[in-house]
PDB file of C-alpha atoms in Angstrom:
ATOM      1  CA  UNK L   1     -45.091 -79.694 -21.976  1.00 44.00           C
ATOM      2  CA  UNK L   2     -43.492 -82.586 -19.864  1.00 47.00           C
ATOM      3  CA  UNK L   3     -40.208 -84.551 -20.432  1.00 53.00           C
ATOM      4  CA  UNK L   4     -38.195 -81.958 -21.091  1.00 64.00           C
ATOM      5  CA  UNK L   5     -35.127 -81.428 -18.932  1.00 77.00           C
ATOM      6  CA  UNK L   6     -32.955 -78.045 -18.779  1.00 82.00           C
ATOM      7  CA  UNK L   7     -29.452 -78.075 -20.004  1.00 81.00           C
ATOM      8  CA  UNK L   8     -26.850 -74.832 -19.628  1.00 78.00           C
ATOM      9  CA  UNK L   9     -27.605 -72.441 -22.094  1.00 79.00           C
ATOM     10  CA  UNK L  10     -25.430 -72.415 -25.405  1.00 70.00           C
ATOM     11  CA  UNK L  11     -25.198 -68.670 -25.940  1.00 69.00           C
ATOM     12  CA  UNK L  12     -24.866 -67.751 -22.595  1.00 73.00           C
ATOM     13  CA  UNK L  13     -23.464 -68.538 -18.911  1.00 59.00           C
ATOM     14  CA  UNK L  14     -26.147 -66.419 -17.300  1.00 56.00           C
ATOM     15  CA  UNK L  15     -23.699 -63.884 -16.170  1.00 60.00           C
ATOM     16  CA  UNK L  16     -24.023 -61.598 -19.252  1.00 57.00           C
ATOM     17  CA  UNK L  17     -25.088 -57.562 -18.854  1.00 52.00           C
ATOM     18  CA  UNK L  18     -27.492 -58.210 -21.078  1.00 59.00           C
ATOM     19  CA  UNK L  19     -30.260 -60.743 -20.834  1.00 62.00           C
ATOM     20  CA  UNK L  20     -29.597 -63.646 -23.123  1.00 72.00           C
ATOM     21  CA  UNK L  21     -33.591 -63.466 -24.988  1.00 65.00           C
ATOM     22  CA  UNK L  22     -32.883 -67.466 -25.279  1.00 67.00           C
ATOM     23  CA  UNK L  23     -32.887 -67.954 -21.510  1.00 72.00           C
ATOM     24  CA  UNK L  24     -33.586 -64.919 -19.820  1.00 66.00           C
ATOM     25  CA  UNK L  25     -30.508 -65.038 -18.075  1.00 67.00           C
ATOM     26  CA  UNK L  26     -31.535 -67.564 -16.071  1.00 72.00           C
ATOM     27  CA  UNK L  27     -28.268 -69.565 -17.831  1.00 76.00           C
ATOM     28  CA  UNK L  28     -30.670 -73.019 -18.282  1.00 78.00           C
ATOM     29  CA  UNK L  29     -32.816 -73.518 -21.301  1.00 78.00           C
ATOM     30  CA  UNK L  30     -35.311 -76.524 -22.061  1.00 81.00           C
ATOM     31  CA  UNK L  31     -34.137 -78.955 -24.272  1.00 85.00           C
ATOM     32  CA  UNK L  32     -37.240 -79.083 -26.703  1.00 88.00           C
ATOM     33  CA  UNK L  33     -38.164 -78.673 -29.672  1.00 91.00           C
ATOM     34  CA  UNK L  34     -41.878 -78.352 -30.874  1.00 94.00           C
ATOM     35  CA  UNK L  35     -42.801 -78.810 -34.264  1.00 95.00           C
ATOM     36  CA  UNK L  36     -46.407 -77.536 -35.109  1.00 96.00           C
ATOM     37  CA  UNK L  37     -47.937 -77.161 -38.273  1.00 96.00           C
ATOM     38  CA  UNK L  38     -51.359 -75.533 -39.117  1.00 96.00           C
ATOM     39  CA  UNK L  39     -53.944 -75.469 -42.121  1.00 96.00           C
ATOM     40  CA  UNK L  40     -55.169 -71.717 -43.171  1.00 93.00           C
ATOM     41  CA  UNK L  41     -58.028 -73.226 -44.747  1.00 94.00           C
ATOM     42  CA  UNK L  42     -59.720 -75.603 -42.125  1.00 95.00           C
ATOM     43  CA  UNK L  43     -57.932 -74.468 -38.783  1.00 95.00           C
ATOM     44  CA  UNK L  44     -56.857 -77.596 -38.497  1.00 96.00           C
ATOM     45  CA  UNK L  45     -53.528 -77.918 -36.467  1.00 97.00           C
ATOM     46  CA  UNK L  46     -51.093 -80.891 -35.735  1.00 97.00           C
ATOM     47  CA  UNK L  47     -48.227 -80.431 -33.658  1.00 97.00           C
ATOM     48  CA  UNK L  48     -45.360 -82.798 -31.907  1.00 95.00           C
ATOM     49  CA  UNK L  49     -42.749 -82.286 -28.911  1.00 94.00           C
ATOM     50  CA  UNK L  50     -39.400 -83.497 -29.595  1.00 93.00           C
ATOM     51  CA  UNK L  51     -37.888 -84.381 -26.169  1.00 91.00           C
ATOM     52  CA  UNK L  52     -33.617 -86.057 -25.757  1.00 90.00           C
ATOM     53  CA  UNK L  53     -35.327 -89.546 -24.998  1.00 86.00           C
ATOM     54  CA  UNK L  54     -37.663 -89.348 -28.664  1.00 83.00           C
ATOM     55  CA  UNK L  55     -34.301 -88.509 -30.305  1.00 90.00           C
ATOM     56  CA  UNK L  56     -32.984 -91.714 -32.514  1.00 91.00           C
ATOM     57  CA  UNK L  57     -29.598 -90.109 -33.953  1.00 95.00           C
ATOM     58  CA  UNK L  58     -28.841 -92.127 -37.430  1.00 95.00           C
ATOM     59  CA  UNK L  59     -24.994 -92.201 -39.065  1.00 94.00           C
ATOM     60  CA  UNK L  60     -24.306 -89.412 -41.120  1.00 91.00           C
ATOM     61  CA  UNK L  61     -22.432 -89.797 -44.462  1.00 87.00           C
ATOM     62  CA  UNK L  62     -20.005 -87.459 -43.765  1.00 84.00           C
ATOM     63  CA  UNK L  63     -19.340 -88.516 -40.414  1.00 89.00           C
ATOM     64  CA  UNK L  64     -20.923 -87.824 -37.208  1.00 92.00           C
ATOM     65  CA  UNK L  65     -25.082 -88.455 -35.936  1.00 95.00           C
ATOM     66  CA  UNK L  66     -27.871 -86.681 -36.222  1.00 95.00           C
ATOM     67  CA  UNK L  67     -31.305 -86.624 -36.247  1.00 95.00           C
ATOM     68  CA  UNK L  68     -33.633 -85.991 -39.129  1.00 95.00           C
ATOM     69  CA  UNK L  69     -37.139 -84.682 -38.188  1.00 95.00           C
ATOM     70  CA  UNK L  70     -37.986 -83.562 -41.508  1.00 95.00           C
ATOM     71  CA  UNK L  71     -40.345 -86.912 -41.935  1.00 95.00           C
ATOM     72  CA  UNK L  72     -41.793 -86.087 -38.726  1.00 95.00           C
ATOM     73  CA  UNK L  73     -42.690 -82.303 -39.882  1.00 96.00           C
ATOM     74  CA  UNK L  74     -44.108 -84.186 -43.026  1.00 95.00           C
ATOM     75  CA  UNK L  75     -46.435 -86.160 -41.297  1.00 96.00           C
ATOM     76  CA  UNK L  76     -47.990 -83.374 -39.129  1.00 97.00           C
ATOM     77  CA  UNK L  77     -48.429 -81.428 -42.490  1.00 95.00           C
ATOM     78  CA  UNK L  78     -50.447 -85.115 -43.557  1.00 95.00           C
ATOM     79  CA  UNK L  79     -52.255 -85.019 -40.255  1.00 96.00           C
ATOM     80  CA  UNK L  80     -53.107 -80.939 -40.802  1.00 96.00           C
ATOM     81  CA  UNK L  81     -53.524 -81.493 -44.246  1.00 96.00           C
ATOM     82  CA  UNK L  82     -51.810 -79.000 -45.197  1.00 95.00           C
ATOM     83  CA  UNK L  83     -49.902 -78.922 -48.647  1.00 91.00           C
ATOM     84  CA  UNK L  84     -46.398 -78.029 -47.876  1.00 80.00           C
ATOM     85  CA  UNK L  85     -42.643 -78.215 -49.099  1.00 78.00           C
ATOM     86  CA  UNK L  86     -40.769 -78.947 -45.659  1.00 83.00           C
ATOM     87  CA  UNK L  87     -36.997 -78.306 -45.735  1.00 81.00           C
ATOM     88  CA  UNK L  88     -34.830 -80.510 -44.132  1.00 87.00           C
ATOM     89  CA  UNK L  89     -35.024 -80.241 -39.879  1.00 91.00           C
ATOM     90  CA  UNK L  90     -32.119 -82.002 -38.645  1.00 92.00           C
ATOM     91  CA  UNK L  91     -30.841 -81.740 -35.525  1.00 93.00           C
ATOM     92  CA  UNK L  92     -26.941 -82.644 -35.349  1.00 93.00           C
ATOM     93  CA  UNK L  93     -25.392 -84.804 -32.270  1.00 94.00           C
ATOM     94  CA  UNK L  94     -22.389 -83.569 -30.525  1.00 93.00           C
ATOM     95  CA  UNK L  95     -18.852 -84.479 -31.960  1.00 92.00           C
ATOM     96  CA  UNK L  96     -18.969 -87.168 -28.250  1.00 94.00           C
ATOM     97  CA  UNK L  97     -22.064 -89.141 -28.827  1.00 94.00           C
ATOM     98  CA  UNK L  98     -21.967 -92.278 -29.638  1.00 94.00           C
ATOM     99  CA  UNK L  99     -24.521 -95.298 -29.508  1.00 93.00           C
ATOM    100  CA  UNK L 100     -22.599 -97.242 -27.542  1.00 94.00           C
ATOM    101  CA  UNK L 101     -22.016 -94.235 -24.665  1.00 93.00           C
ATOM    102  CA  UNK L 102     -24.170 -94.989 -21.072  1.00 94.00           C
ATOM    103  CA  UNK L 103     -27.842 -94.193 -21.316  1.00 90.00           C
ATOM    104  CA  UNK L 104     -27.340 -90.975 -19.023  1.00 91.00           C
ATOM    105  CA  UNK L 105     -24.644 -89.918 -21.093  1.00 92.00           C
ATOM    106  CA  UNK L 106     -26.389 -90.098 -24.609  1.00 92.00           C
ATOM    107  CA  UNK L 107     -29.242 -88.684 -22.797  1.00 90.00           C
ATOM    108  CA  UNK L 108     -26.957 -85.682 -21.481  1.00 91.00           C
ATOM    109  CA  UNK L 109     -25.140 -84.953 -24.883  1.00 92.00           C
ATOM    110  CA  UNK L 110     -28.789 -85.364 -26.580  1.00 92.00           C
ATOM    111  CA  UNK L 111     -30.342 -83.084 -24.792  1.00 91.00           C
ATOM    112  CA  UNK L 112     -27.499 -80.581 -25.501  1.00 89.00           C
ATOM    113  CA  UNK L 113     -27.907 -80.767 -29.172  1.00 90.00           C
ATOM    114  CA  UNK L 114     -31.827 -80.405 -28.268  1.00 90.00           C
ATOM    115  CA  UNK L 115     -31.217 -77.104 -26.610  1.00 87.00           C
ATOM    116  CA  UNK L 116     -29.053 -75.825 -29.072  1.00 85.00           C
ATOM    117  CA  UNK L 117     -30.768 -76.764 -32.160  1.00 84.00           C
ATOM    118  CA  UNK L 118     -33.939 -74.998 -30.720  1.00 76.00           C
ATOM    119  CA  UNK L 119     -33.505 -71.577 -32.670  1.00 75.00           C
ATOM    120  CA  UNK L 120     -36.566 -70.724 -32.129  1.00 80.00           C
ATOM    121  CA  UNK L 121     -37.579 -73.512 -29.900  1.00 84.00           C
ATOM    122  CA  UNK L 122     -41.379 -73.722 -31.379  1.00 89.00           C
ATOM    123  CA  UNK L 123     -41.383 -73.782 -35.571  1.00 90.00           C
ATOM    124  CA  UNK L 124     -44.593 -73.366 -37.281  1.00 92.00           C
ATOM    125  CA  UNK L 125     -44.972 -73.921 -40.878  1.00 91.00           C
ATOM    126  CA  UNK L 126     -48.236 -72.744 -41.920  1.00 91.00           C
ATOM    127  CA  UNK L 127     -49.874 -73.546 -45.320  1.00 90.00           C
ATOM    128  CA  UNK L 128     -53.349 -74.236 -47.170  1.00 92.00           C
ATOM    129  CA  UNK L 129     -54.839 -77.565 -48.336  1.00 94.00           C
ATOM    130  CA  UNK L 130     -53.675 -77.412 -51.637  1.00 91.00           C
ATOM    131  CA  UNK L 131     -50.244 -76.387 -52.356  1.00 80.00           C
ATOM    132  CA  UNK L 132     -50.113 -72.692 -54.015  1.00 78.00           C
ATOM    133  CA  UNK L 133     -48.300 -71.455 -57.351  1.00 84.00           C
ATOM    134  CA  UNK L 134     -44.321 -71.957 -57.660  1.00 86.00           C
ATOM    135  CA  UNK L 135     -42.519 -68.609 -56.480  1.00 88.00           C
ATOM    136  CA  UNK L 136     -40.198 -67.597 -58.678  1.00 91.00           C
ATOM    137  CA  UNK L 137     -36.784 -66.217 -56.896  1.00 93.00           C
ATOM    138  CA  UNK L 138     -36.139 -64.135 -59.377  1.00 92.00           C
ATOM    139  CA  UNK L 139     -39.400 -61.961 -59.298  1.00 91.00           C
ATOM    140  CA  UNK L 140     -39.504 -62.558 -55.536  1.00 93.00           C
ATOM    141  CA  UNK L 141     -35.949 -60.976 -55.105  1.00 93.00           C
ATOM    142  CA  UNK L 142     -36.933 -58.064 -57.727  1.00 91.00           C
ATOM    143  CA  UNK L 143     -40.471 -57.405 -55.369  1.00 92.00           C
ATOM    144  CA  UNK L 144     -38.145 -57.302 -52.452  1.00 94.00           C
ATOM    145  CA  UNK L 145     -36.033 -54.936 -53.280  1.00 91.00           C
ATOM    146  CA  UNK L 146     -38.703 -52.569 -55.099  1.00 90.00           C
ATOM    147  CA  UNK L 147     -40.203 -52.788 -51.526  1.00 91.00           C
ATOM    148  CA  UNK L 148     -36.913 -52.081 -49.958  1.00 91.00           C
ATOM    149  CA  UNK L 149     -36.428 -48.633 -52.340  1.00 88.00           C
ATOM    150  CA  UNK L 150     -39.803 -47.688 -50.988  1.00 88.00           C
ATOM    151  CA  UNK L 151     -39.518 -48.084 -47.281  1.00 88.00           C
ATOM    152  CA  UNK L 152     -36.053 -47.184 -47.335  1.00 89.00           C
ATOM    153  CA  UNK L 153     -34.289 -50.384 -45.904  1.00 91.00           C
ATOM    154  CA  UNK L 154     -31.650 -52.806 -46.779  1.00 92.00           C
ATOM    155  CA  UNK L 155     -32.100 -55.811 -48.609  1.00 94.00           C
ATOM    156  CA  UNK L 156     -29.833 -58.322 -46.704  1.00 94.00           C
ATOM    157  CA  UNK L 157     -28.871 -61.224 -48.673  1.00 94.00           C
ATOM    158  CA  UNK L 158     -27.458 -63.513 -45.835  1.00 93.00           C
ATOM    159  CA  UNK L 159     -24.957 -66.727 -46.019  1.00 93.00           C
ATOM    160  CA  UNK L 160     -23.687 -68.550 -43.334  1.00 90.00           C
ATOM    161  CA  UNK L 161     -21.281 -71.024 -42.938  1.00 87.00           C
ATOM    162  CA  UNK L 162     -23.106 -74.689 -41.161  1.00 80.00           C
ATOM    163  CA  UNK L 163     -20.089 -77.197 -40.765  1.00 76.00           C
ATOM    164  CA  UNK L 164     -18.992 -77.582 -44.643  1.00 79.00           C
ATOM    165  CA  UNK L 165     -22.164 -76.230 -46.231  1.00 84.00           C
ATOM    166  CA  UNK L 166     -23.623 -72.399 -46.815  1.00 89.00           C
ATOM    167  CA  UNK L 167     -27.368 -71.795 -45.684  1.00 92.00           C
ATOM    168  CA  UNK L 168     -28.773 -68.895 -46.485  1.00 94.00           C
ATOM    169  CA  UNK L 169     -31.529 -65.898 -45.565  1.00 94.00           C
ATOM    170  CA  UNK L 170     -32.585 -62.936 -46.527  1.00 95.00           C
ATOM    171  CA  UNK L 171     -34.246 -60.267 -44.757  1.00 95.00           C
ATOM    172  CA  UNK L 172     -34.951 -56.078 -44.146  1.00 95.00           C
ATOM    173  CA  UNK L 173     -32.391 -54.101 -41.841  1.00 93.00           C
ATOM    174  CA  UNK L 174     -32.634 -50.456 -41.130  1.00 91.00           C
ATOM    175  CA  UNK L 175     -29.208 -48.940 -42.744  1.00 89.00           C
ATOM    176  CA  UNK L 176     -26.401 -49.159 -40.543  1.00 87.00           C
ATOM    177  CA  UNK L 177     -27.896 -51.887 -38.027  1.00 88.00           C
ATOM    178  CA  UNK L 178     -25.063 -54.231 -36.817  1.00 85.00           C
ATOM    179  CA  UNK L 179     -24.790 -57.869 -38.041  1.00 86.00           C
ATOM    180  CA  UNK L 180     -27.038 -60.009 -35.702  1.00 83.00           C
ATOM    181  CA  UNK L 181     -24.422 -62.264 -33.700  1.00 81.00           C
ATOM    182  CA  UNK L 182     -27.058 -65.515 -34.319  1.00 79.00           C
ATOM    183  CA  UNK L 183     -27.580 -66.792 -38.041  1.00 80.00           C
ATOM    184  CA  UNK L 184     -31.343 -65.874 -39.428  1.00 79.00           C
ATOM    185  CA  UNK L 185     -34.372 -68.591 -39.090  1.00 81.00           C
ATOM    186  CA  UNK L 186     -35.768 -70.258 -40.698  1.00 83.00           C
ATOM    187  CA  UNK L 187     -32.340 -70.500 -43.213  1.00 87.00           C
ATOM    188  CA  UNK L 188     -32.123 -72.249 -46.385  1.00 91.00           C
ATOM    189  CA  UNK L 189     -29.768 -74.783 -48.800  1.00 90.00           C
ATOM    190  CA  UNK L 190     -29.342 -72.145 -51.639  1.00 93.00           C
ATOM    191  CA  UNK L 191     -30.597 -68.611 -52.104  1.00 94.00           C
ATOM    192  CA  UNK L 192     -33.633 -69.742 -54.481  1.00 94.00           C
ATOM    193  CA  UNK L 193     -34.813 -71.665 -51.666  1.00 93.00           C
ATOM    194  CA  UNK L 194     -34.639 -69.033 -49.391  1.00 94.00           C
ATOM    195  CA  UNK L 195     -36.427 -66.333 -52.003  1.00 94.00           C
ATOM    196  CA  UNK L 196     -38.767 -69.180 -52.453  1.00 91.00           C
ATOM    197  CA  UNK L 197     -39.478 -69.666 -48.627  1.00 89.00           C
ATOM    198  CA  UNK L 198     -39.437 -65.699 -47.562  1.00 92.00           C
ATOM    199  CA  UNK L 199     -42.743 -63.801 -48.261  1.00 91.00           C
ATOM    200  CA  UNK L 200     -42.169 -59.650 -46.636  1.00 93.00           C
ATOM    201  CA  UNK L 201     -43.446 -60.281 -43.396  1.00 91.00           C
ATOM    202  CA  UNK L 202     -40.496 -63.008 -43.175  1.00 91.00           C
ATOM    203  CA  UNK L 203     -37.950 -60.286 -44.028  1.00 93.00           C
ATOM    204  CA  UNK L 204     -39.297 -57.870 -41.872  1.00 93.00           C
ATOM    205  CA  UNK L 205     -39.628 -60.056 -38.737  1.00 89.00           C
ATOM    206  CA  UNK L 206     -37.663 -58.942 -35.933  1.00 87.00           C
ATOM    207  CA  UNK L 207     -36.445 -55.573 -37.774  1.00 87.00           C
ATOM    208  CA  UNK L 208     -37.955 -53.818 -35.127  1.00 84.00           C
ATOM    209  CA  UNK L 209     -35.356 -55.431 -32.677  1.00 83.00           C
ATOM    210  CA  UNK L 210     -32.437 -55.269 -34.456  1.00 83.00           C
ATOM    211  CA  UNK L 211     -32.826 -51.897 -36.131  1.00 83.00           C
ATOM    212  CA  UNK L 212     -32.385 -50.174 -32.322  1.00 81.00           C
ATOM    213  CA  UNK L 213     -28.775 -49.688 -32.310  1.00 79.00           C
ATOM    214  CA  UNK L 214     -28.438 -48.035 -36.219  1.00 82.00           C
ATOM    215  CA  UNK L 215     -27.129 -44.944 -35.950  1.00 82.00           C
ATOM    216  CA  UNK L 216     -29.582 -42.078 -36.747  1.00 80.00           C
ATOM    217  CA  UNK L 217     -29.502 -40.367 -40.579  1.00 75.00           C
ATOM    218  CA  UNK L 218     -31.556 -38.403 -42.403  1.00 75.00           C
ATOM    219  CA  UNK L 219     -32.683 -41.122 -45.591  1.00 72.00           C
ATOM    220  CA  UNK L 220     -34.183 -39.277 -48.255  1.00 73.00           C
ATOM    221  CA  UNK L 221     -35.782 -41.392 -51.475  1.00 69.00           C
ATOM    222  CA  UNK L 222     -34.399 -40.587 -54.759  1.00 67.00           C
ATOM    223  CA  UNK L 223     -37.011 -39.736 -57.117  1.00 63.00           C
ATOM    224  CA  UNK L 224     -34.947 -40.285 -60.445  1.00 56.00           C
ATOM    225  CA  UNK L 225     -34.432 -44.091 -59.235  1.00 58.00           C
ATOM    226  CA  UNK L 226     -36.282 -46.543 -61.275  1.00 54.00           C
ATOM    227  CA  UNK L 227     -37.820 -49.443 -58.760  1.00 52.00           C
ATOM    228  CA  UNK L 228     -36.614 -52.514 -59.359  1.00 49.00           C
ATOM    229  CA  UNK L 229     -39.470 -54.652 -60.427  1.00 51.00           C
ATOM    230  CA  UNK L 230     -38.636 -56.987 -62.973  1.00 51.00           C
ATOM    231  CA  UNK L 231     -37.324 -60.225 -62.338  1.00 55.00           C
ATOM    232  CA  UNK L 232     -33.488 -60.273 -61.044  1.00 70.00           C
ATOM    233  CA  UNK L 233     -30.437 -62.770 -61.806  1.00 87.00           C
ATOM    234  CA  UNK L 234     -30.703 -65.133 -58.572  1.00 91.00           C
ATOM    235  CA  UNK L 235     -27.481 -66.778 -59.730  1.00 90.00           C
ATOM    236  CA  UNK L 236     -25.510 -64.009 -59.965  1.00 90.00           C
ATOM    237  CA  UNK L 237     -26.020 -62.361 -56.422  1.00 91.00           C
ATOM    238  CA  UNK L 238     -25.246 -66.116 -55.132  1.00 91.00           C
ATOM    239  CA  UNK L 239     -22.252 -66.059 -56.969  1.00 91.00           C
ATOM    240  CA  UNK L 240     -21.234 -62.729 -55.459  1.00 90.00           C
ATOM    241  CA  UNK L 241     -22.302 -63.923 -51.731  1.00 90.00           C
ATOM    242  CA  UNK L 242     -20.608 -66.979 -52.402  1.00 88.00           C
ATOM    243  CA  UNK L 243     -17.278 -65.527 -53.559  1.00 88.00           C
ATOM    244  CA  UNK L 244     -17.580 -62.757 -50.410  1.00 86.00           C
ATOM    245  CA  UNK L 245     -17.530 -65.903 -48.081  1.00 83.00           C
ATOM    246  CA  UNK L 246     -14.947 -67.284 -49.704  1.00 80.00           C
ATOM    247  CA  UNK L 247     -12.648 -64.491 -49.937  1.00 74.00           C
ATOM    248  CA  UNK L 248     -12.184 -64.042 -53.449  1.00 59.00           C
ATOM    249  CA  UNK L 249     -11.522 -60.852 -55.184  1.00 49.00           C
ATOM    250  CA  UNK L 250     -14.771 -59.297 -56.473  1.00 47.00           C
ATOM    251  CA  UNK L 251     -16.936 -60.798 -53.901  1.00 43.00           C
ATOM    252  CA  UNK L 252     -18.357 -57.405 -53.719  1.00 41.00           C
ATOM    253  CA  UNK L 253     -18.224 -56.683 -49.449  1.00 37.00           C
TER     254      UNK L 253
END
């Protein structure tokens, strides 16, 4: 990949004890972003490097610039031919950019946004030439947590706050691990979305990683448990995560 400069790291300085898996403590990360989508069914694979100087930041409507890439994403899915629902990739400008800035400083405060909006720095959607059945959260959330009774892990049900909006992930934890200091990806607008978008290999990536520092117990499956396996109320457990971010009493921590 060419065209890509290196900005200072957002997560880290370089000087941490323990290497930053972003940078590798080297304290400078690329600013890129590489958007790559591929077809199950004919191999076929389209992809496209977003570098500061592609960037074409566009007025937001609640203030601020950013970048939408999502048509972008669409038209490598076109060129793939691949069938695919793309949620919205937008990469957001600093609070300082403005059009009317110097070329080297746009360029500086773009590529910046670049680095940090690279989390992970390559996404791959991959899909099949014609566009498969509707998921349905519900049944989706009751699968995953039959699967969770069975394996014996938690079912995470994850919202974070973005500027004035919620996005939201789920995924499997070993019991006990610590809450990851970086928000889940990919993460979505609501939690149907992110049932929707999150098959079990989703929810089990990176477990591996993050389940190091639980503390050891004896987990022992209770045999008088009925598994969860018809379909759950999606709206309700959003409610709860939704009042547990806001404060309220109930929220159910």
């Amino acid at each position: 990949m060419t065209g890509a400069p290196t900005v200072a790291c957002p997560d880290c300085d370089g000087t941490a004890p323990v290497s930053c898996h972003r940078c590798g403590r080297r304290g400078r990360r690329r600013a890129q972003l590489v958007l790559t989508v591929a077809n199950l069914d004919t191999g076929a694979v389209a992809s496209h490097e977003v570098v500061p100087r592609g960037l074409d930041p566009r007025p937001e409507a609640a203030g601020g610039w950013a970048v939408d890439l999502t048509p972008r994403v669409r038209e490598l899915a076109a060129e793939a031919g691949v069938a695919a629902t793309v949620e919205p990739v937008v990469v957001p400008m600093p609070d300082a950019w403005r059009p009317d800035l110097p070329a080297a400083e746009r360029h500086e405060l773009a590529a910046r946004a670049l680095a940090a909006a690279a989390r992970p720095a390559w996404r791959v959607w991959v899909g099949r030439s014609t566009a498969p059945p509707p998921v349905d959260p519900a049944r989706q959330l009751g699968r995953l947590c039959a699967l969770a009774d069975l394996l014996l892990l938690d079912l995470v049900v994850e919202a974070r706050r973005h500027g004035d909006a919620l996005r939201w992930a789920v995924r499997y934890e070993v019991p006990g691990s610590p809450v990851p200091d970086l928000p889940t990806e990919p993460s979505f607008a609501d939690l149907a979305a992110a049932l929707a978008g999150t098959d079990v290999a989703d929810a089990l990536t990176g477990l591996g990683e993050r389940g190091r520092d639980a503390p050891a117990r004896q987990l022992r499956p209770d045999p008088l448990r009925t598994l969860i396996r018809a379909a759950t109320n999606v709206a309700r457990v959003a409610r709860r995560v939704r009042a547990d971010c806001e404060g309220r009493a109930g929220g159910g921590r």
